[in-house]
CSV table of C-alpha atoms and ligand atoms in Angstrom, one decimal:
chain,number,residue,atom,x,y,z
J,1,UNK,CA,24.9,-84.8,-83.4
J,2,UNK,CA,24.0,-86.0,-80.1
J,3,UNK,CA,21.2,-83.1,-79.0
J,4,UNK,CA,23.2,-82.7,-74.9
J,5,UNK,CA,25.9,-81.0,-77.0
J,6,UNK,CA,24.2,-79.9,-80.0
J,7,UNK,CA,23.6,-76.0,-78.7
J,8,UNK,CA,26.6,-76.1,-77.3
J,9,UNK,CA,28.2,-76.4,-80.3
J,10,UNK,CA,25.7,-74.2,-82.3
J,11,UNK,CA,26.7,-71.6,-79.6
J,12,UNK,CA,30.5,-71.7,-79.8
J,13,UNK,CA,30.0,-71.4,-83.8
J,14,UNK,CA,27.8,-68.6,-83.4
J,15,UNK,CA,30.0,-66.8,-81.0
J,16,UNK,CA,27.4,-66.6,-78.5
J,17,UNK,CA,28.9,-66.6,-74.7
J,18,UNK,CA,26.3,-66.5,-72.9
J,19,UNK,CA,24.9,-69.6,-74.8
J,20,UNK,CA,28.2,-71.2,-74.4
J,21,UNK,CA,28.1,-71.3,-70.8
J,22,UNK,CA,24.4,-72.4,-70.5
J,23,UNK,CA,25.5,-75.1,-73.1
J,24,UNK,CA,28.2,-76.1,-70.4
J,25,UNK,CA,25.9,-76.0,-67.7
J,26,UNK,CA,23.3,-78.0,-69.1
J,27,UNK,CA,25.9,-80.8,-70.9
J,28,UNK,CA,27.1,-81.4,-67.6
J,29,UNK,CA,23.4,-81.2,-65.8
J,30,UNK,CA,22.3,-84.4,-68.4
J,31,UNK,CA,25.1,-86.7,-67.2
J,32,UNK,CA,27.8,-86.1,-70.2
J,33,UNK,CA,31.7,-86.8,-69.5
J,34,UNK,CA,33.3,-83.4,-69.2
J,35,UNK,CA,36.0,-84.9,-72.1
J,36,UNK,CA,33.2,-85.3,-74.3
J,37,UNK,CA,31.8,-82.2,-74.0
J,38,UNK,CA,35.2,-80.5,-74.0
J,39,UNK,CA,35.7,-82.5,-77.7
J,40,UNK,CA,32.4,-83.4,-78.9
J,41,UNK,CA,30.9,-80.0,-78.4
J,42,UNK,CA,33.4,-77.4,-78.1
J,43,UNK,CA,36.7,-78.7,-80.1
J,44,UNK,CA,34.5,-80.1,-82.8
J,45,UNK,CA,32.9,-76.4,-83.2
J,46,UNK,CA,36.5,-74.9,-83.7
J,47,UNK,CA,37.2,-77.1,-86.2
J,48,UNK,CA,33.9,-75.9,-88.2
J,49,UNK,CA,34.8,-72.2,-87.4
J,50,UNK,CA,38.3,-72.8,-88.7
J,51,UNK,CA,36.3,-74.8,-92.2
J,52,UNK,CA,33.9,-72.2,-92.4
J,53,UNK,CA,37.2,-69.3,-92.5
J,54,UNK,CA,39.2,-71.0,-94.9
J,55,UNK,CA,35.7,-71.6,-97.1
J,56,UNK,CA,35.5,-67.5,-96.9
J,57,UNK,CA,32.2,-68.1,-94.9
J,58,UNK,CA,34.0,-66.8,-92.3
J,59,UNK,CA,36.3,-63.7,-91.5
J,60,UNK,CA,38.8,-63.1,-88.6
J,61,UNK,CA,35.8,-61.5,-86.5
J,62,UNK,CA,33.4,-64.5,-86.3
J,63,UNK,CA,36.4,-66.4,-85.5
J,64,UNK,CA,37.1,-63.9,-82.6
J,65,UNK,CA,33.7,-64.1,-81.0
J,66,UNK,CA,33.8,-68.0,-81.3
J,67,UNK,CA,37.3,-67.6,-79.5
J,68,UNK,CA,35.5,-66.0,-77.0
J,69,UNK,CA,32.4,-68.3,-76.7
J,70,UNK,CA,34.6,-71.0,-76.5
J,71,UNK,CA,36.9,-69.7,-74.0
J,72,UNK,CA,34.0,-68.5,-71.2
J,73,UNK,CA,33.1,-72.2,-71.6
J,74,UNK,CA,36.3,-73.3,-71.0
J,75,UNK,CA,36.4,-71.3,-67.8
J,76,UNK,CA,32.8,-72.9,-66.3
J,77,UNK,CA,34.4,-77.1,-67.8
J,78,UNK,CA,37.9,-76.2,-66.1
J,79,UNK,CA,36.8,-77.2,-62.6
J,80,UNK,CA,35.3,-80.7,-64.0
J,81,UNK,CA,38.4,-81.6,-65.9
J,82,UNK,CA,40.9,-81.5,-63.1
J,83,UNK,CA,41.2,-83.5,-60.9
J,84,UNK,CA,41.9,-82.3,-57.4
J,85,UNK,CA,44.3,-85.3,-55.8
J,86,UNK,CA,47.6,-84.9,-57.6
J,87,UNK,CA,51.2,-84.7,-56.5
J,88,UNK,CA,53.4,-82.2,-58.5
J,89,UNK,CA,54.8,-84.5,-61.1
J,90,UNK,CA,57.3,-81.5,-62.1
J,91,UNK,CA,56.8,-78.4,-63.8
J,92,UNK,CA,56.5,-77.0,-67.2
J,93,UNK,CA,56.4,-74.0,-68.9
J,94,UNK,CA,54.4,-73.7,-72.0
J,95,UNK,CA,53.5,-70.7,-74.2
J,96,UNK,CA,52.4,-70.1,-77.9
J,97,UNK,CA,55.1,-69.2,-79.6
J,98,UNK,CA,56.6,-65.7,-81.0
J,99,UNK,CA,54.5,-64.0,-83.9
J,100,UNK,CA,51.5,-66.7,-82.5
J,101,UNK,CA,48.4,-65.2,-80.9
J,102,UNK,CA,46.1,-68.5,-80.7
J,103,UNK,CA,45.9,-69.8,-77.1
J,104,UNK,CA,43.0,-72.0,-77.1
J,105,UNK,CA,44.9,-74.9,-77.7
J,106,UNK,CA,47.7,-73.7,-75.4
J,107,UNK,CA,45.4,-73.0,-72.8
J,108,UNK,CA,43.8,-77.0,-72.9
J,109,UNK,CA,46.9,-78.8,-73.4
J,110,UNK,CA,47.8,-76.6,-69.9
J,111,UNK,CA,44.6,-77.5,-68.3
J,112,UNK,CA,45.7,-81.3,-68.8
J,113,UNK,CA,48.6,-81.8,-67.6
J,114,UNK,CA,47.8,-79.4,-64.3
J,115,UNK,CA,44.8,-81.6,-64.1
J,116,UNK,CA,47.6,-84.6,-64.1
J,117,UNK,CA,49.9,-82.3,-61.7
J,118,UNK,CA,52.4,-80.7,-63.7
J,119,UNK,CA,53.7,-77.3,-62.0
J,120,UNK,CA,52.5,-74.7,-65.0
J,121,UNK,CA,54.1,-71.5,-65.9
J,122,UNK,CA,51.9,-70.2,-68.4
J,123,UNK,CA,54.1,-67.9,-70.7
J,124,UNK,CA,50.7,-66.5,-72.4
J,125,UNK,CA,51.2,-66.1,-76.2
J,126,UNK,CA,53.5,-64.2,-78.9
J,127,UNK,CA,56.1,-65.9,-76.4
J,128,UNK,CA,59.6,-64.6,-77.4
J,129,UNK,CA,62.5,-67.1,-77.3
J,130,UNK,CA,64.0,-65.4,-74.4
J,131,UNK,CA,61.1,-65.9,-72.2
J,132,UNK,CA,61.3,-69.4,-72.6
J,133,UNK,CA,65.2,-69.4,-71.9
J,134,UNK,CA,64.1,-67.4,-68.4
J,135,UNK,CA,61.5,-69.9,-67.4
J,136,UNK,CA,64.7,-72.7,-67.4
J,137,UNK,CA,67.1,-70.8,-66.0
J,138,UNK,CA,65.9,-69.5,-63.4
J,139,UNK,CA,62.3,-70.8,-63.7
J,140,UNK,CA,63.1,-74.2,-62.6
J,141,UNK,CA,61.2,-75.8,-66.0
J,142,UNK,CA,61.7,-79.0,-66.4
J,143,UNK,CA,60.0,-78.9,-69.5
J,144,UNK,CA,59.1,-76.3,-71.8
J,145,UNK,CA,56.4,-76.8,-74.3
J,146,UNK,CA,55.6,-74.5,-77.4
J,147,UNK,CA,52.1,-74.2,-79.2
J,148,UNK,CA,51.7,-72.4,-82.9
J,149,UNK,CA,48.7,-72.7,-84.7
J,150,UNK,CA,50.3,-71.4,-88.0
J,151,UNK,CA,52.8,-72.5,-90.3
J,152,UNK,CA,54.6,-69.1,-90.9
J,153,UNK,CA,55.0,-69.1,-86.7
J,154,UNK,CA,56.3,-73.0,-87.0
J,155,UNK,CA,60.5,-71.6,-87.2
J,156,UNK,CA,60.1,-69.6,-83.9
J,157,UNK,CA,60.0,-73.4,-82.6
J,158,UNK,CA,63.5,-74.0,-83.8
J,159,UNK,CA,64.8,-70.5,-82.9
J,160,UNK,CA,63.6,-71.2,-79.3
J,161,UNK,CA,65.3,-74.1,-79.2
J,162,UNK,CA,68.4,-72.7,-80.8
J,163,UNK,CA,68.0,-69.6,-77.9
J,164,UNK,CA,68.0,-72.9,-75.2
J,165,UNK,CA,71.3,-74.4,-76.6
J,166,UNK,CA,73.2,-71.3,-76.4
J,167,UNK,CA,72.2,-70.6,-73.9
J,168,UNK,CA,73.5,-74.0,-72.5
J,169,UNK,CA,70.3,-75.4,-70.6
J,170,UNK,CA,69.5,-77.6,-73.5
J,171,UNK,CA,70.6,-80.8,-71.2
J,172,UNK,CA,68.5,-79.1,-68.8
J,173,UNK,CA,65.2,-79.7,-70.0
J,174,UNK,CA,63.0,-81.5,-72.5
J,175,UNK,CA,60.9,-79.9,-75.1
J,176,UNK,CA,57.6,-80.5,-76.1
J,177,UNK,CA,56.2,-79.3,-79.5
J,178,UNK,CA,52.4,-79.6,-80.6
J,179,UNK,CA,49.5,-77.2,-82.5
J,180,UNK,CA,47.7,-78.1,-85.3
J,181,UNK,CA,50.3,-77.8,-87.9
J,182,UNK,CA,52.7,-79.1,-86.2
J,183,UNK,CA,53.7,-83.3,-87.1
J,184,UNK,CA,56.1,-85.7,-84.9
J,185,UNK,CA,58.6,-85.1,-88.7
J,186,UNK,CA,59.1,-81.7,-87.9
J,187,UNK,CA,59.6,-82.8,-84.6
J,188,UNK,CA,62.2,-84.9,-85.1
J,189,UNK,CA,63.6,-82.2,-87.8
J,190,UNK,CA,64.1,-79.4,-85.1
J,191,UNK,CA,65.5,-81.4,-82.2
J,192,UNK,CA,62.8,-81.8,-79.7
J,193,UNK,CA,61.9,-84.2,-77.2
J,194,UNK,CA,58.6,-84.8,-78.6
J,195,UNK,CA,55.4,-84.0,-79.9
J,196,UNK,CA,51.5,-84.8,-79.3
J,197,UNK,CA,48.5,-83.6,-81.5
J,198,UNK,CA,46.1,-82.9,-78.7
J,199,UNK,CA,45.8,-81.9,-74.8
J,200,UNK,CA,45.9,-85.6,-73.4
J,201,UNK,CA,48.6,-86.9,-75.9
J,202,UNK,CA,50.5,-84.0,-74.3
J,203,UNK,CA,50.3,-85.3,-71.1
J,204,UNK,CA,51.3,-89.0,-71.2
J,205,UNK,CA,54.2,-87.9,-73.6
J,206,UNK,CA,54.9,-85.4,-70.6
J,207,UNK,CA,54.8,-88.2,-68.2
J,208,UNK,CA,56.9,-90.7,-70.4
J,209,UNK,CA,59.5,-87.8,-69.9
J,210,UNK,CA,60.2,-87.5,-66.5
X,301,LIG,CO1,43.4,-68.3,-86.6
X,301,LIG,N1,44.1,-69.5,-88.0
X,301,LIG,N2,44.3,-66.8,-87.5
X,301,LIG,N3,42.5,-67.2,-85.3
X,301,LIG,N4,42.4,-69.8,-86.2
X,301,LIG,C1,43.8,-70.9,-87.9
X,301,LIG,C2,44.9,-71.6,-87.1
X,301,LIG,C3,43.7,-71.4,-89.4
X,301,LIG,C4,44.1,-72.9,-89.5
X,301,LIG,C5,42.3,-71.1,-90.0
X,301,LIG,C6,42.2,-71.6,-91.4
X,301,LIG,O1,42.7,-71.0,-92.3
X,301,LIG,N5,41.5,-72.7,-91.5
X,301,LIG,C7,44.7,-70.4,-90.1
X,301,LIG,C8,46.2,-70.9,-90.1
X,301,LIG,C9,46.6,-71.3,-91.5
X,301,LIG,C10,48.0,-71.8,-91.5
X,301,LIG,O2,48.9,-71.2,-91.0
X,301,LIG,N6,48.2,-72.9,-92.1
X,301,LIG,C11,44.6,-69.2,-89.2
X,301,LIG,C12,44.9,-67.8,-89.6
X,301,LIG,C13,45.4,-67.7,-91.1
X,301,LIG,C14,44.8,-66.7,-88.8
X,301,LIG,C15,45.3,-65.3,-89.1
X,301,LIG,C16,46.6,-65.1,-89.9
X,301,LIG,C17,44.0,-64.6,-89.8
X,301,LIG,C18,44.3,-63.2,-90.3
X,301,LIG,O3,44.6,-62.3,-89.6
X,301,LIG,N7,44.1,-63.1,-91.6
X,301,LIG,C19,45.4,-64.6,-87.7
X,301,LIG,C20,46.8,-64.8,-87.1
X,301,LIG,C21,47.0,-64.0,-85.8
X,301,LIG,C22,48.3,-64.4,-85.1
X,301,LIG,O4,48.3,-65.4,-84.4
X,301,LIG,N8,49.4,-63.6,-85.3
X,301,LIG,C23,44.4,-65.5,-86.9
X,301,LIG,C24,43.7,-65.1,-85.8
X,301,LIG,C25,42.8,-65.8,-85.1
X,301,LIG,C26,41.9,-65.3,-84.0
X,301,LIG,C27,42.7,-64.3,-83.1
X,301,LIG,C28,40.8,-64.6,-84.6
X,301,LIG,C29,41.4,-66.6,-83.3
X,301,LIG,C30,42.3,-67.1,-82.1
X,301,LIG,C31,41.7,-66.7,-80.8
X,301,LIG,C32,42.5,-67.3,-79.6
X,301,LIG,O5,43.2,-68.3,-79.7
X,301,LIG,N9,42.3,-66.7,-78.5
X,301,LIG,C33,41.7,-67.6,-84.4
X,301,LIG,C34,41.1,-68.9,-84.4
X,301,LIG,C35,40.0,-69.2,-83.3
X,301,LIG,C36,41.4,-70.0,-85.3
X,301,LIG,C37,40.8,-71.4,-85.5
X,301,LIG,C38,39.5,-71.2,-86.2
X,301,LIG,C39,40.6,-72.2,-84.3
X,301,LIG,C40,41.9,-72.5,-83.4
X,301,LIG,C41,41.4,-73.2,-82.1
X,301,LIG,O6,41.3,-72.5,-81.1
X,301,LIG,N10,41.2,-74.5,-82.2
X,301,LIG,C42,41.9,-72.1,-86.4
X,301,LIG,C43,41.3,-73.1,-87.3
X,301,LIG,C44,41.7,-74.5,-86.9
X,301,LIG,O7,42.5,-74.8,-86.1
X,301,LIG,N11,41.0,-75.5,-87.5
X,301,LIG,C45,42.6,-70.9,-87.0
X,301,LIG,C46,40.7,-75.3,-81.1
X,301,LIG,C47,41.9,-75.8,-80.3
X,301,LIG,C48,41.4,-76.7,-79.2
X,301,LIG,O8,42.7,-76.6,-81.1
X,301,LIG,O9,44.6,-75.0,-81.1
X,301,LIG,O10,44.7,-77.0,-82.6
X,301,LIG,P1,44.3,-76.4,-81.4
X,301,LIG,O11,44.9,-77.2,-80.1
X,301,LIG,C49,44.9,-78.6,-80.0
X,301,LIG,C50,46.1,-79.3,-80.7
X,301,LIG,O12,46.6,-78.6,-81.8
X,301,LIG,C51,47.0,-79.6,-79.6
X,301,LIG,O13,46.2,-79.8,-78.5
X,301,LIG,C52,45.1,-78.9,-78.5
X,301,LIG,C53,43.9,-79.5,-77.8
X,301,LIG,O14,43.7,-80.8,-78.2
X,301,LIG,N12,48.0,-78.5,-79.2
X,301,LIG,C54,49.2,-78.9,-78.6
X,301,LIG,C55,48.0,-77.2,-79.3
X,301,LIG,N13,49.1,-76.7,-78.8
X,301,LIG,C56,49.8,-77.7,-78.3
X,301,LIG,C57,51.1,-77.7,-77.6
X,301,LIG,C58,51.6,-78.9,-77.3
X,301,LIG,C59,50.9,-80.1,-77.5
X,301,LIG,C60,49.7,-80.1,-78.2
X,301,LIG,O15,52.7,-78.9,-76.6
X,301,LIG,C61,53.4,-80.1,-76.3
């Protein structure tokens, strides 16, 4: 591993914040591409914590504190990652979905497509179907897009859409579908507009939208 990012990583996996942020700091101080940082150093390190829970080496409390590493250096790569000359290219609403508490992911794939100047109503997370409704109808969405990060949460996607239909705004908007479980099949399967595995996919499939 290349050694800018290497304690950043080792930081993040460690749940160390204050490490985290230093790791930002310095990343950026050596020259690095804030997208490499954000995926070489940071991503990547979820990915272990996720391997290291599933290999019981892990329990939901480290993956907590590396929630938390991860998202304080979020907050110090944000400014680097947008950039600051964009018109509004529309506006979109995106939330994790109902029973669904991750928000990393969420909280990038938002970053993005502000960055690219999308309007964003953040919904936040454990978002229930009728929130998502609100954002259109009176929200002025004109997309909505839905995160989960686990299979048992991947039905609220269809229910949310269901709640759109009847609530007859589905010609109103598109809808975006991504999170790590999530494919382009289910996609397909549950009616939406699209899907994109990560937070820059998102945004041209946003774009390709509108
Ligand atoms: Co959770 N967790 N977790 N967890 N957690 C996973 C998701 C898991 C895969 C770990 C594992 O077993 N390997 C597993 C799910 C298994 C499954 O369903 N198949 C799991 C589990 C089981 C659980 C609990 C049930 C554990 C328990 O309590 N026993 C519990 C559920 C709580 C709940 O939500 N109701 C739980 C809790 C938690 C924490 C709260 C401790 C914490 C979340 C903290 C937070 O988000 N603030 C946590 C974490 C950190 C993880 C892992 C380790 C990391 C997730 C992450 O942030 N990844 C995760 C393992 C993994 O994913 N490998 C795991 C980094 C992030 C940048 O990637 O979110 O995938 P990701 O987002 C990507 C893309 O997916 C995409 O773009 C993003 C950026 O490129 N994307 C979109 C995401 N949303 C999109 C929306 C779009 C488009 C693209 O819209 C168009």
């Amino acid at each position: 591993m290349n050694e800018k990012y290497a304690a950043l990583y080792n930081a993040i996996l460690e749940g160390d914040v204050a490490g985290a942020q230093d790791g930002v700091q310095a990343a950026l101080a050596a020259g690095l591409e804030p997208g490499i940082i954000l995926a070489e150093g940071m991503i990547a390190a979820m990915k272990e914590v996720g391997r290291l829970f599933e290999e019981g080496e892990f329990f939901v409390p480290e993956m907590l504190i590396s929630a938390r590493a991860m998202q304080a250096g979020l907050t110090l790569l944000k400014p680097h990652l947008l950039s600051s000359d964009v018109k509004s290219a529309g506006k979109v609403a995106i939330g994790t979905i109902k029973g669904d508490l991750h928000d990393i992911g969420k909280n990038l794939v938002a970053l993005m497509l502000e960055g690219a100047g999308f309007e964003i109503i953040d919904l936040g997370v454990d978002v229930a179907p009728d929130k998502f409704v609100e954002a259109v109808a009176t929200g002025g969405a004109d997309i909505v897009a839905f995160s989960a990060l686990l299979t048992t949460t991947m039905p609220n996607m269809k229910a949310t859409i269901e709640a759109i239909q009847q609530a007859g705004l589905r010609d109103k908007v598109k809808i975006i579908i991504g999170g790590a479980p999530v494919t382009q099949e289910y996609a397909n399967q549950i009616g939406a507009d699209g899907f994109a595995s990560d937070a820059s996919r998102a945004v041209s499939l946003a774009q390709s939208l509108l």
